[in-house]
N, CA, C and O atoms as a DFTB+ gen file, in Angstrom:
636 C
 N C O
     1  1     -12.286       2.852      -2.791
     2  2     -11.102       3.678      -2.706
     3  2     -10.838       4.155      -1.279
     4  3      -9.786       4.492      -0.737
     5  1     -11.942       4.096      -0.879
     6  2     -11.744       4.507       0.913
     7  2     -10.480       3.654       1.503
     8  3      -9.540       4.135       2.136
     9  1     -10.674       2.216       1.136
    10  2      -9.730       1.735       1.808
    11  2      -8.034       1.933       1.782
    12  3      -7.138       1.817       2.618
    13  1      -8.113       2.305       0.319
    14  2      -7.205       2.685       0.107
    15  2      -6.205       4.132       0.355
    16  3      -4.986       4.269       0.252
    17  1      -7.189       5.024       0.687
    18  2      -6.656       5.842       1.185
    19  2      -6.396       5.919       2.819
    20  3      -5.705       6.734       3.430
    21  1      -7.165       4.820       3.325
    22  2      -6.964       4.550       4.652
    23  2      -5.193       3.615       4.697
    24  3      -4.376       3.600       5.617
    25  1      -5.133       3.049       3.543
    26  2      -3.977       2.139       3.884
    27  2      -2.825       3.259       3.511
    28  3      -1.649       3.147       3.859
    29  1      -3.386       4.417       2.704
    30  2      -1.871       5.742       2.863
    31  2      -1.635       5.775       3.818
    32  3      -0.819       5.009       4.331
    33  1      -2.302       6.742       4.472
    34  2      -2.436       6.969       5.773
    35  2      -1.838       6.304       6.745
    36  3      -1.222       7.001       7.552
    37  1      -1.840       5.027       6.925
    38  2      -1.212       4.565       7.951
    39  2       0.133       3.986       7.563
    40  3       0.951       3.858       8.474
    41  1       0.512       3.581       6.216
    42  2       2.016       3.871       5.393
    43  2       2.065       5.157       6.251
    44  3       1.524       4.818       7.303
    45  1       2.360       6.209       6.335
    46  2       2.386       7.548       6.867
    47  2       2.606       7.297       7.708
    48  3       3.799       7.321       8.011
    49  1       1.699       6.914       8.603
    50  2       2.073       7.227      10.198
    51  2       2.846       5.453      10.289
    52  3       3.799       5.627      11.048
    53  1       2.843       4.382       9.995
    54  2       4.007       3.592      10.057
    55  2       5.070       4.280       9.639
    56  3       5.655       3.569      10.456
    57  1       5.807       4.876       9.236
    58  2       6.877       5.312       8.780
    59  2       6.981       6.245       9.506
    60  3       8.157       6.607       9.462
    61  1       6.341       6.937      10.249
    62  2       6.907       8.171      11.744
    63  2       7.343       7.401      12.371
    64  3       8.424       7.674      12.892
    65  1       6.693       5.980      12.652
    66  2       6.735       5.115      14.283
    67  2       8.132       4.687      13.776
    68  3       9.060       5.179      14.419
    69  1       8.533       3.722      12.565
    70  2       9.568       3.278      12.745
    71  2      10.698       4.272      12.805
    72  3      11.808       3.916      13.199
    73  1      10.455       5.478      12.434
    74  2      11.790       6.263      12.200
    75  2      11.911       6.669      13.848
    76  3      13.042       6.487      14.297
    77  1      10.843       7.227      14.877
    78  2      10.631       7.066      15.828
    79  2      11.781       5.950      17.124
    80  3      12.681       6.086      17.952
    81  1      10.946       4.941      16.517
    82  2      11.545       3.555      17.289
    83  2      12.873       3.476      16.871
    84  3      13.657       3.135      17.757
    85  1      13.342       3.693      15.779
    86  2      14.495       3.441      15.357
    87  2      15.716       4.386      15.963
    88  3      16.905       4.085      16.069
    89  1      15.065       5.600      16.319
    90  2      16.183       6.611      16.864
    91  2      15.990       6.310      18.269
    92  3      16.701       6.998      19.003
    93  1      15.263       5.512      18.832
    94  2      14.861       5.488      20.716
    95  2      15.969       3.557      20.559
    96  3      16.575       3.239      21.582
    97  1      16.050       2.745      19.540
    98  2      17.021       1.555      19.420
    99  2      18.501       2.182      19.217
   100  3      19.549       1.747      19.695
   101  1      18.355       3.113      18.534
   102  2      20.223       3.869      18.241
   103  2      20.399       5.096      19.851
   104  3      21.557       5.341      20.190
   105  1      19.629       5.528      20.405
   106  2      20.231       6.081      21.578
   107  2      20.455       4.959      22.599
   108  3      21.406       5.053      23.375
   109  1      19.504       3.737      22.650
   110  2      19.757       3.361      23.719
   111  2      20.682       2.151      23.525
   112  3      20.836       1.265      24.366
   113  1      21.419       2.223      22.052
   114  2      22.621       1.110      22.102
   115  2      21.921      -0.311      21.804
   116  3      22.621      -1.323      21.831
   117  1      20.643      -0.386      21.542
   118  2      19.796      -1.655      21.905
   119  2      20.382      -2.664      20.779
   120  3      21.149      -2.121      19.984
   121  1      20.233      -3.522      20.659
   122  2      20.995      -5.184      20.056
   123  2      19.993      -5.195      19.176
   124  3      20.033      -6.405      18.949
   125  1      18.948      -4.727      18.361
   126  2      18.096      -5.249      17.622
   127  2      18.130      -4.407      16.620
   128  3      17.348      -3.459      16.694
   129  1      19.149      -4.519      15.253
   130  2      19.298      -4.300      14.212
   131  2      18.545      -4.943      13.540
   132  3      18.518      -4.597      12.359
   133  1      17.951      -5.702      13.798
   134  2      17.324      -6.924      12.824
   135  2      15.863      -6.344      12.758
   136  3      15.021      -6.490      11.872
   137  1      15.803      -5.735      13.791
   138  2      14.259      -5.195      14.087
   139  2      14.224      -4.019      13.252
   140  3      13.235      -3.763      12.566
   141  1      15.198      -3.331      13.275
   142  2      15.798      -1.842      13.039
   143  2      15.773      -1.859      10.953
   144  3      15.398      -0.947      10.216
   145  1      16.233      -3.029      10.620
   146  2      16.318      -3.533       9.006
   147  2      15.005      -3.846       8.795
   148  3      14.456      -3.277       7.852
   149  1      14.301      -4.704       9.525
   150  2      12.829      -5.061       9.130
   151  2      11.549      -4.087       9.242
   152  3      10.471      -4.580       8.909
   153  1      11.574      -2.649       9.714
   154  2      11.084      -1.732      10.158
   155  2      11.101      -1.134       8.558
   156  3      10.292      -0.982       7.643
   157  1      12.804      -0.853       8.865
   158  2      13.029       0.276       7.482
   159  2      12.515      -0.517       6.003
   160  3      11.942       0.029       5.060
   161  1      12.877      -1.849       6.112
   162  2      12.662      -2.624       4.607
   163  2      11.181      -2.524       4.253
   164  3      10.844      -2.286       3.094
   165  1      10.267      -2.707       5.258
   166  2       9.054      -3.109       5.299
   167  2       8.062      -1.625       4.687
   168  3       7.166      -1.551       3.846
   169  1       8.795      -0.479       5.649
   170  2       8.328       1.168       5.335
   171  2       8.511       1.492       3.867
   172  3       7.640       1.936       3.119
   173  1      10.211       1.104       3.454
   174  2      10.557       1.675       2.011
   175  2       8.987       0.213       0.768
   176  3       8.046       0.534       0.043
   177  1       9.419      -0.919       1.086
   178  2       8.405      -1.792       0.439
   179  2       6.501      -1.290       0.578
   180  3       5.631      -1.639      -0.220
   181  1       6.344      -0.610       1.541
   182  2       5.118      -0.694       1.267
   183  2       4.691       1.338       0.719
   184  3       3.538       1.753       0.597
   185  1       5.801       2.098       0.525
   186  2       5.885       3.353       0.088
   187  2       5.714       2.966      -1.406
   188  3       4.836       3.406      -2.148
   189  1       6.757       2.011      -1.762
   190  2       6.816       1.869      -3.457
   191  2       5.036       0.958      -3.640
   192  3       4.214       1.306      -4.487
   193  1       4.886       0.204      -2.982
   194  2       3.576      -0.643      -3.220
   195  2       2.311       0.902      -3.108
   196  3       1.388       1.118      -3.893
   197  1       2.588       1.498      -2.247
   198  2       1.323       2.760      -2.452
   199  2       1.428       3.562      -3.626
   200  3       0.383       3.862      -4.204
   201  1       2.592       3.980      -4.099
   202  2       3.086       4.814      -5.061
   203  2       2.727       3.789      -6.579
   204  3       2.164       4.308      -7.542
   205  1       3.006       2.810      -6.581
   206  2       2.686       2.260      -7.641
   207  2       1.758       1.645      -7.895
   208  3       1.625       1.491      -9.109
   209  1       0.712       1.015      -7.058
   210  2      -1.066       0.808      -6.765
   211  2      -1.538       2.429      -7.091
   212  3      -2.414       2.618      -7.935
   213  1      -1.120       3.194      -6.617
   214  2      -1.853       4.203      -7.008
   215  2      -1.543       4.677      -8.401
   216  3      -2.536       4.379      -9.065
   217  1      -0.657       5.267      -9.173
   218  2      -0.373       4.964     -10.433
   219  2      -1.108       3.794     -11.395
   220  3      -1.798       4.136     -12.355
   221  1      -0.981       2.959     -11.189
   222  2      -2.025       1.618     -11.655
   223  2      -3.255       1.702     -11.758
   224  3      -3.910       1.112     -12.617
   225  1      -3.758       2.527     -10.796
   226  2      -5.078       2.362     -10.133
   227  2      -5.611       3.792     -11.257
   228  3      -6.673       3.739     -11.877
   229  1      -5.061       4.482     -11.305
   230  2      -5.584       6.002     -11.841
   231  2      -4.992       5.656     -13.517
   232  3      -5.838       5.743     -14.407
   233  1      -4.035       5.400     -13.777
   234  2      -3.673       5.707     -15.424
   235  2      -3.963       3.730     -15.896
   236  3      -4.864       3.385     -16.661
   237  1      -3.202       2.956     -15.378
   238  2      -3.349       1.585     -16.074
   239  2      -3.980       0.777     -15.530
   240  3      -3.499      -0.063     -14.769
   241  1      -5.169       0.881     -15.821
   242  2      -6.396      -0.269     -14.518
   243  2      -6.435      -1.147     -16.014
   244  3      -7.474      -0.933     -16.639
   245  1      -5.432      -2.133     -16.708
   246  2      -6.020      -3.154     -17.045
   247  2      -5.789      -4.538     -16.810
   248  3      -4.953      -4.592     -15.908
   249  1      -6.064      -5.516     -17.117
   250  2      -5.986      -6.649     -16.797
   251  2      -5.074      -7.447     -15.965
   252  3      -5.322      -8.119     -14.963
   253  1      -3.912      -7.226     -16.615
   254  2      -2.746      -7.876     -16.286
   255  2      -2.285      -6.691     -14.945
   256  3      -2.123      -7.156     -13.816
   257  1      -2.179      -5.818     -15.083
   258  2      -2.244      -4.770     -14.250
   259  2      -3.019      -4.966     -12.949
   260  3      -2.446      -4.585     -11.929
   261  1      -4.114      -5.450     -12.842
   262  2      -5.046      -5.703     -11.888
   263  2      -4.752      -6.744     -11.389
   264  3      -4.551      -6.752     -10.174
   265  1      -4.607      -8.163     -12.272
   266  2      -3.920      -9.465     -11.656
   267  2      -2.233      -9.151     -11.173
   268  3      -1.764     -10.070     -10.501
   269  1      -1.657      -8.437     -11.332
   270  2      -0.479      -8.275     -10.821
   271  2      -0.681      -7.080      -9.282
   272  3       0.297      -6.691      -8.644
   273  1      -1.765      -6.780      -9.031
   274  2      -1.394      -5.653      -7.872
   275  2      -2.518      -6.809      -6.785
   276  3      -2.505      -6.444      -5.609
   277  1      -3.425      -8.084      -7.061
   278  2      -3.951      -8.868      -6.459
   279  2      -2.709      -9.513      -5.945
   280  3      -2.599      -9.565      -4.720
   281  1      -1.879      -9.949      -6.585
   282  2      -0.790     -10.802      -6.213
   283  2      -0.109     -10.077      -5.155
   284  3      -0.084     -10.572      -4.028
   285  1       0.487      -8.879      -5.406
   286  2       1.146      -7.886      -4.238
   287  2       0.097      -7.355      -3.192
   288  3       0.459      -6.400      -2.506
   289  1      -1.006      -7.806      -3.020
   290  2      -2.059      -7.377      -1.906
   291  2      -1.885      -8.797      -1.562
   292  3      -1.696      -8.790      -0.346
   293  1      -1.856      -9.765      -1.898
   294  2      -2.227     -10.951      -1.371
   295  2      -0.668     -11.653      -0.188
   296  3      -0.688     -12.191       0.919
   297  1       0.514     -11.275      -1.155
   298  2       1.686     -11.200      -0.967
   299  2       1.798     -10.339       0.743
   300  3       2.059     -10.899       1.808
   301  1       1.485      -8.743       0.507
   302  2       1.845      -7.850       1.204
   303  2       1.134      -8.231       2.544
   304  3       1.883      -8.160       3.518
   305  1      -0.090      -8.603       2.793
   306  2      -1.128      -8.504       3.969
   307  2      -0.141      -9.868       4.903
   308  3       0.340      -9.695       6.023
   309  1      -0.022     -11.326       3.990
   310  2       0.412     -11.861       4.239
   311  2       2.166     -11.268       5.474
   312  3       2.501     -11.463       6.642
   313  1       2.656     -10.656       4.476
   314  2       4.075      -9.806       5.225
   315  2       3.823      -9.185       6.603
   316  3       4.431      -9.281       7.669
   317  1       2.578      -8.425       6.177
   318  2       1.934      -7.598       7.354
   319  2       1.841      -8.625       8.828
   320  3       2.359      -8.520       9.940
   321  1       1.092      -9.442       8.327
   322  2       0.974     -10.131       9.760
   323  2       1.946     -11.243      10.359
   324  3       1.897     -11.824      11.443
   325  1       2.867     -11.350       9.276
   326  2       4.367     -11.807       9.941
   327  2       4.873     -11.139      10.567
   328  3       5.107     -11.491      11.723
   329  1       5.337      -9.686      10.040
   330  2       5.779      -8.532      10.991
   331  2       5.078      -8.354      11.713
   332  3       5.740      -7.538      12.353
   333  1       3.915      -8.447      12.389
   334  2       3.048      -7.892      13.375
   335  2       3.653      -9.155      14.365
   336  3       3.936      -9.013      15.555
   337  1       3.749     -10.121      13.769
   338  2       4.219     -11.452      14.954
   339  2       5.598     -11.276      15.662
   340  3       6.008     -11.533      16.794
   341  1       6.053     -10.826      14.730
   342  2       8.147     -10.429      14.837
   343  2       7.840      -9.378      15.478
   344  3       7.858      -9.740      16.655
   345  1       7.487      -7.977      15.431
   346  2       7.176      -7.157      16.311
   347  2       6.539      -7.108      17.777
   348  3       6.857      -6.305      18.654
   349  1       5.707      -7.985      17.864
   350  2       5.313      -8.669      19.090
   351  2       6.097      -9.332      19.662
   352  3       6.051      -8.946      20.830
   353  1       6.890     -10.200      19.559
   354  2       7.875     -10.940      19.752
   355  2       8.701     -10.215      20.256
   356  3       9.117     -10.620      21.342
   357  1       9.122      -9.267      19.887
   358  2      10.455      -8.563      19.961
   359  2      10.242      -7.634      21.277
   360  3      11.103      -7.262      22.075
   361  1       8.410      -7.283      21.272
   362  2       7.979      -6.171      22.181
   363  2       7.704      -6.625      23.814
   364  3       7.274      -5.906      24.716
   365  1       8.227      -8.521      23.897
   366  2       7.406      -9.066      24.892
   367  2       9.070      -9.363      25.357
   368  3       9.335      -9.878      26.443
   369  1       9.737      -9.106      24.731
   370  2      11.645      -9.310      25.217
   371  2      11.580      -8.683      26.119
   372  3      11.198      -7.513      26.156
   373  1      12.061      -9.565      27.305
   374  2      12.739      -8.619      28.758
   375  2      13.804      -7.890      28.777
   376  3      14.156      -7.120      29.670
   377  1      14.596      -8.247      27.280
   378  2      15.954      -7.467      27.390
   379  2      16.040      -5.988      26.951
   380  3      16.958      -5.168      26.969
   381  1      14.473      -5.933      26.464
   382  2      14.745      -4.284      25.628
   383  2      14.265      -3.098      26.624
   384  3      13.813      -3.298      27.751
   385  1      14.383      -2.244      26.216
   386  2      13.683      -0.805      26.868
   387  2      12.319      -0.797      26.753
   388  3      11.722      -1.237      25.770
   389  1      11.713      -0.233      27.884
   390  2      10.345       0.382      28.161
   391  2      10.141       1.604      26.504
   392  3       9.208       1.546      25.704
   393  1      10.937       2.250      26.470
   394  2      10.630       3.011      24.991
   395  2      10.129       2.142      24.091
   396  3       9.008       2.086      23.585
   397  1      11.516       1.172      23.887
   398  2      11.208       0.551      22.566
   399  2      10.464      -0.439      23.028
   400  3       9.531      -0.675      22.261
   401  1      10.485      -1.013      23.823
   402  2       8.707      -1.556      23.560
   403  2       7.420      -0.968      23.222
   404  3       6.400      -1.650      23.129
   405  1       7.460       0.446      23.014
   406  2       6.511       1.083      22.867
   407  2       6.346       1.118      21.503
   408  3       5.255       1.016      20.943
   409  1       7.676       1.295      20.818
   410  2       7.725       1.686      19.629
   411  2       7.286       0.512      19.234
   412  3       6.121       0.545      18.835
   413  1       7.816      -0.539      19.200
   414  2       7.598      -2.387      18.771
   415  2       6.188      -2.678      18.921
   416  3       5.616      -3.468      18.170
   417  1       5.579      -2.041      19.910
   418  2       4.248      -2.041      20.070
   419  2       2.857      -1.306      19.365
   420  3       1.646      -1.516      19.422
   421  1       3.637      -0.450      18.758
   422  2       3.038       0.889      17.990
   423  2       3.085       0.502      16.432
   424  3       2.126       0.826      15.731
   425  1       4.584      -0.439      15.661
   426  2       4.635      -0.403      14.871
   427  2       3.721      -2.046      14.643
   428  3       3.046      -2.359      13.662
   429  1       4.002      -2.930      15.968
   430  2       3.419      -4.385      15.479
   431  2       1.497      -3.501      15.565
   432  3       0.860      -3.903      14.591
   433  1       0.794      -2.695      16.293
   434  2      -0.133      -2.313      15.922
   435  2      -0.738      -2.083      14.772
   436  3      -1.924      -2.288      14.514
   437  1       0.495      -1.443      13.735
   438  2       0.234      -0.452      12.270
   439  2       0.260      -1.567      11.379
   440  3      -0.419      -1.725      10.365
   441  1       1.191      -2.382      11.914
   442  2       1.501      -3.485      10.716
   443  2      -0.062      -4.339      11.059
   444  3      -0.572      -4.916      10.099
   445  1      -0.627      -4.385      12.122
   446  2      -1.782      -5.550      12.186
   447  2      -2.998      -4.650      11.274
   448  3      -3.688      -5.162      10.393
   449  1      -3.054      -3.642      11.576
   450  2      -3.962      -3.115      10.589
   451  2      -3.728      -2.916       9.341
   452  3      -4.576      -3.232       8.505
   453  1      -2.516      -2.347       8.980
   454  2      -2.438      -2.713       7.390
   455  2      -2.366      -4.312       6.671
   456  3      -2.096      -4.426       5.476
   457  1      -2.572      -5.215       7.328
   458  2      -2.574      -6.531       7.164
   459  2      -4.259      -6.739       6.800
   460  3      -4.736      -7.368       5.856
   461  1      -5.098      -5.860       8.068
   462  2      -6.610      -6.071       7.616
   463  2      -7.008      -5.174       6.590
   464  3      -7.951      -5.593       5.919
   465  1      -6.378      -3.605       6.148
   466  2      -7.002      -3.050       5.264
   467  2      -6.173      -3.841       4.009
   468  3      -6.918      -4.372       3.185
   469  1      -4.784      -3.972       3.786
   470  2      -4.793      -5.011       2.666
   471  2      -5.590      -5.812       2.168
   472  3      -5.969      -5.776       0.998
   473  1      -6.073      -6.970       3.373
   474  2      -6.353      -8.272       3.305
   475  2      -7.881      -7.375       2.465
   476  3      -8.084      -7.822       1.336
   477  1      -8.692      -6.454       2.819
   478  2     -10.215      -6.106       2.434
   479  2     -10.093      -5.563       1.375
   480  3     -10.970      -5.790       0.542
   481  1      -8.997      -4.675       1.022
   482  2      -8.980      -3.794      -0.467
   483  2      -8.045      -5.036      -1.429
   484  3      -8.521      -5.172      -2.556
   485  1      -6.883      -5.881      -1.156
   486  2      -7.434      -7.128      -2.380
   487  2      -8.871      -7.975      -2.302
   488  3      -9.474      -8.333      -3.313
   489  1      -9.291      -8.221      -1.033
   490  2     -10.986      -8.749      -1.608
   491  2     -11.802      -7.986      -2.482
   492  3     -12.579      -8.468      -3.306
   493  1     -11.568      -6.591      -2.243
   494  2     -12.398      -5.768      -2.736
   495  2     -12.067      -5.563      -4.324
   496  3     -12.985      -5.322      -5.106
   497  1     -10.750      -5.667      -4.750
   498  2     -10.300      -5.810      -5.948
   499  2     -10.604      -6.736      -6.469
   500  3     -10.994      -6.583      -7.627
   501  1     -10.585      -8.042      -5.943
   502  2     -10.594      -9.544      -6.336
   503  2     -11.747      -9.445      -6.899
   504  3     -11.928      -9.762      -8.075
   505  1     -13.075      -8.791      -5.778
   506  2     -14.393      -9.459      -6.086
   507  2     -15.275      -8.255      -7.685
   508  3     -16.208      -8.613      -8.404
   509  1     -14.389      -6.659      -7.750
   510  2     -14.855      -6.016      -8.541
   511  2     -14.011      -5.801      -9.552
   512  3     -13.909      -4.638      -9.942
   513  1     -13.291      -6.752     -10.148
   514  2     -11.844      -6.412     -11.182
   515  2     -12.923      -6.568     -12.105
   516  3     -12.662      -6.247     -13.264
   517  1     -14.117      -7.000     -11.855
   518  2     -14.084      -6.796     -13.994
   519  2     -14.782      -5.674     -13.767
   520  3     -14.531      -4.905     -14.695
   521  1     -15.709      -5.069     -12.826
   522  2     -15.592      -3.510     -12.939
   523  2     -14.656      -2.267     -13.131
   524  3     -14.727      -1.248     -13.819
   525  1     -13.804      -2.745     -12.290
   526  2     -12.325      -1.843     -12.995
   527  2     -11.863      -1.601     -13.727
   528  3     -11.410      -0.480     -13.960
   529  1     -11.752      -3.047     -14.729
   530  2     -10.990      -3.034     -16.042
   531  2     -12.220      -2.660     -16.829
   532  3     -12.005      -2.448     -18.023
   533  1     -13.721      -2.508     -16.326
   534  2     -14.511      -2.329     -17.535
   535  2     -14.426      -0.787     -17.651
   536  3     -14.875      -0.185     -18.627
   537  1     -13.960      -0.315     -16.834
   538  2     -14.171       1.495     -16.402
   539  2     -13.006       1.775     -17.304
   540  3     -12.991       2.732     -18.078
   541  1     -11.797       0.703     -17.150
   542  2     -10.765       1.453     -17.803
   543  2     -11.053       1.401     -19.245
   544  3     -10.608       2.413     -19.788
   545  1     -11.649       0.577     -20.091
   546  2     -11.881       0.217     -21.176
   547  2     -13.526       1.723     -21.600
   548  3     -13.788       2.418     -22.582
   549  1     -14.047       1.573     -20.475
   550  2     -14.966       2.560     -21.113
   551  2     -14.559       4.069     -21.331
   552  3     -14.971       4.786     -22.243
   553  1     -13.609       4.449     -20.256
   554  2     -12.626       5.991     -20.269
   555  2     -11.804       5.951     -21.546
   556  3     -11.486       6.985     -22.132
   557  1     -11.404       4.510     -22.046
   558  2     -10.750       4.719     -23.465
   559  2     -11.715       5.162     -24.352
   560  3     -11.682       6.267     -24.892
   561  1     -12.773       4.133     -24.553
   562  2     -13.919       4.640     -25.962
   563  2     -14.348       5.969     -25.767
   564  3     -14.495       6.688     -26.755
   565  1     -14.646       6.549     -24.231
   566  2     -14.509       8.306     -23.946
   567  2     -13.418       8.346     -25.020
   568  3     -13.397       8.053     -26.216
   569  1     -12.552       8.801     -24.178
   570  2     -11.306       9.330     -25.381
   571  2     -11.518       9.244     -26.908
   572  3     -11.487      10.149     -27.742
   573  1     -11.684       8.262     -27.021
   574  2     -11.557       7.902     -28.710
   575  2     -12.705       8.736     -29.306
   576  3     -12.603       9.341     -30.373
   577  1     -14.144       8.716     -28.297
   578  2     -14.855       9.268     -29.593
   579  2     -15.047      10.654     -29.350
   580  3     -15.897      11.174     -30.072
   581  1     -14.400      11.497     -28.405
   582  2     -14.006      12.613     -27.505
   583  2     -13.244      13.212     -28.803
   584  3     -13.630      14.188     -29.446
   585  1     -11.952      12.347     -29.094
   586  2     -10.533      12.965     -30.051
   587  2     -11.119      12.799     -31.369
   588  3     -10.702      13.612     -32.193
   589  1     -12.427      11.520     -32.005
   590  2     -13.292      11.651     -33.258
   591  2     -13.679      12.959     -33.426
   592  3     -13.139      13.682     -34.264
   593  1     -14.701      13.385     -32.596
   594  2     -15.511      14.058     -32.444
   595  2     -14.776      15.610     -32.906
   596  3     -15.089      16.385     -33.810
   597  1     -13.358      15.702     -31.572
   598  2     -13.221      16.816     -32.082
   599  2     -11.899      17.089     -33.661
   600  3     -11.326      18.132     -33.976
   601  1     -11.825      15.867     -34.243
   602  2     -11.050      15.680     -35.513
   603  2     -12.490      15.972     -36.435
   604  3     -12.480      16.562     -37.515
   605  1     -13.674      15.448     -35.789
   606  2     -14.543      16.208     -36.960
   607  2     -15.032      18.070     -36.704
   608  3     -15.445      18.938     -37.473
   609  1     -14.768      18.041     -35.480
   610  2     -14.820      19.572     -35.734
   611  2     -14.038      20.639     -36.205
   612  3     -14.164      21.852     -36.374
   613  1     -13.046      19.626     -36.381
   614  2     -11.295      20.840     -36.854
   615  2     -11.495      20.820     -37.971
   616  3     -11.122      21.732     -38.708
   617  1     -12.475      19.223     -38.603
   618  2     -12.096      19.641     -40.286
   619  2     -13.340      20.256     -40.772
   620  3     -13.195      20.688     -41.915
   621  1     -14.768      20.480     -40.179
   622  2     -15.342      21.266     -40.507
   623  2     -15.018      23.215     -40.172
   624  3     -15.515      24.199     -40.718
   625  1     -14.521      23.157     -39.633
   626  2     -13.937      24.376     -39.380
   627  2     -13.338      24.899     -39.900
   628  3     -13.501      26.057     -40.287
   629  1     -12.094      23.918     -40.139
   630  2     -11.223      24.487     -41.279
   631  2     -11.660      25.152     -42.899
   632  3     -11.342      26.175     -43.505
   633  1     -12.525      24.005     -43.189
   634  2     -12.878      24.489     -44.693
   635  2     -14.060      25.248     -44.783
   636  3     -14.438      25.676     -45.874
């Protein structure tokens, strides 16, 4: 779970940098909307991917559930280090500002690391999913013989 709270975290601070970079591309008039769309798309996509891995992760750790958030880790890391290339790219342009190269530089940084904590927390999923799903399956039989248990104490009580 460490990793995963490491990959909040920098969702977080990616999403200062681009909002950041994005207001230092709109003062200085700069031509790279494209950069400016792929910043914001990438921030809002990996907010819903934390928000809903985490949800998954705490109430529905089962099967299909687990093979579907491997696919979006496998998917996402992949994204990560495209944008880290497009961001680089963009940061080595002679035509832009000393700012926004900073920013382009800051965000192709965030994106290269969330590419490696992705790439380790789906290995890490990949290699312990049947521990996961066995935890989720054992927190159910909790429950069940938790809500037995206390259906036999209501009806001894009662009478």
């Amino acid at each position: 779970m460490t990793a995963w709270y490491l990959s909040l975290l920098l969702v977080a601070i990616g999403f200062l940098v681009v909002c950041v970079a994005i207001s230092y591309m709109k003062s200085n008039n700069a031509e790279s909307s494209a950069a400016a769309f792929a910043g914001i798309w990438t921030m809002l996509l990996l907010i819903a991917v934390s928000v809903s891995t985490t949800i998954i992760m705490r109430r529905f750790p089962t099967s299909i559930a687990i093979g579907f958030l491997l696919g979006i880790f496998f998917i996402l890391s992949n994204q990560m280090l495209i944008v880290f290339a497009i961001f680089i790219y963009h940061a080595k342009s002679e035509a832009i500002d000393k700012d926004i190269k900073q920013g382009d530089n800051a965000f192709a940084a965030f994106s290269f690391m969330l590419f490696i904590v992705y790439m380790v927390f789906g290995t890490m999923l990949a290699v312990f999913r049947k521990d996961v799903i066995q935890e989720a399956k054992l927190n159910e039989e909790e429950e069940e013989s938790s809500s037995t248990e206390k259906g036999k104490n209501d009806n001894t009580t009662t009478h």
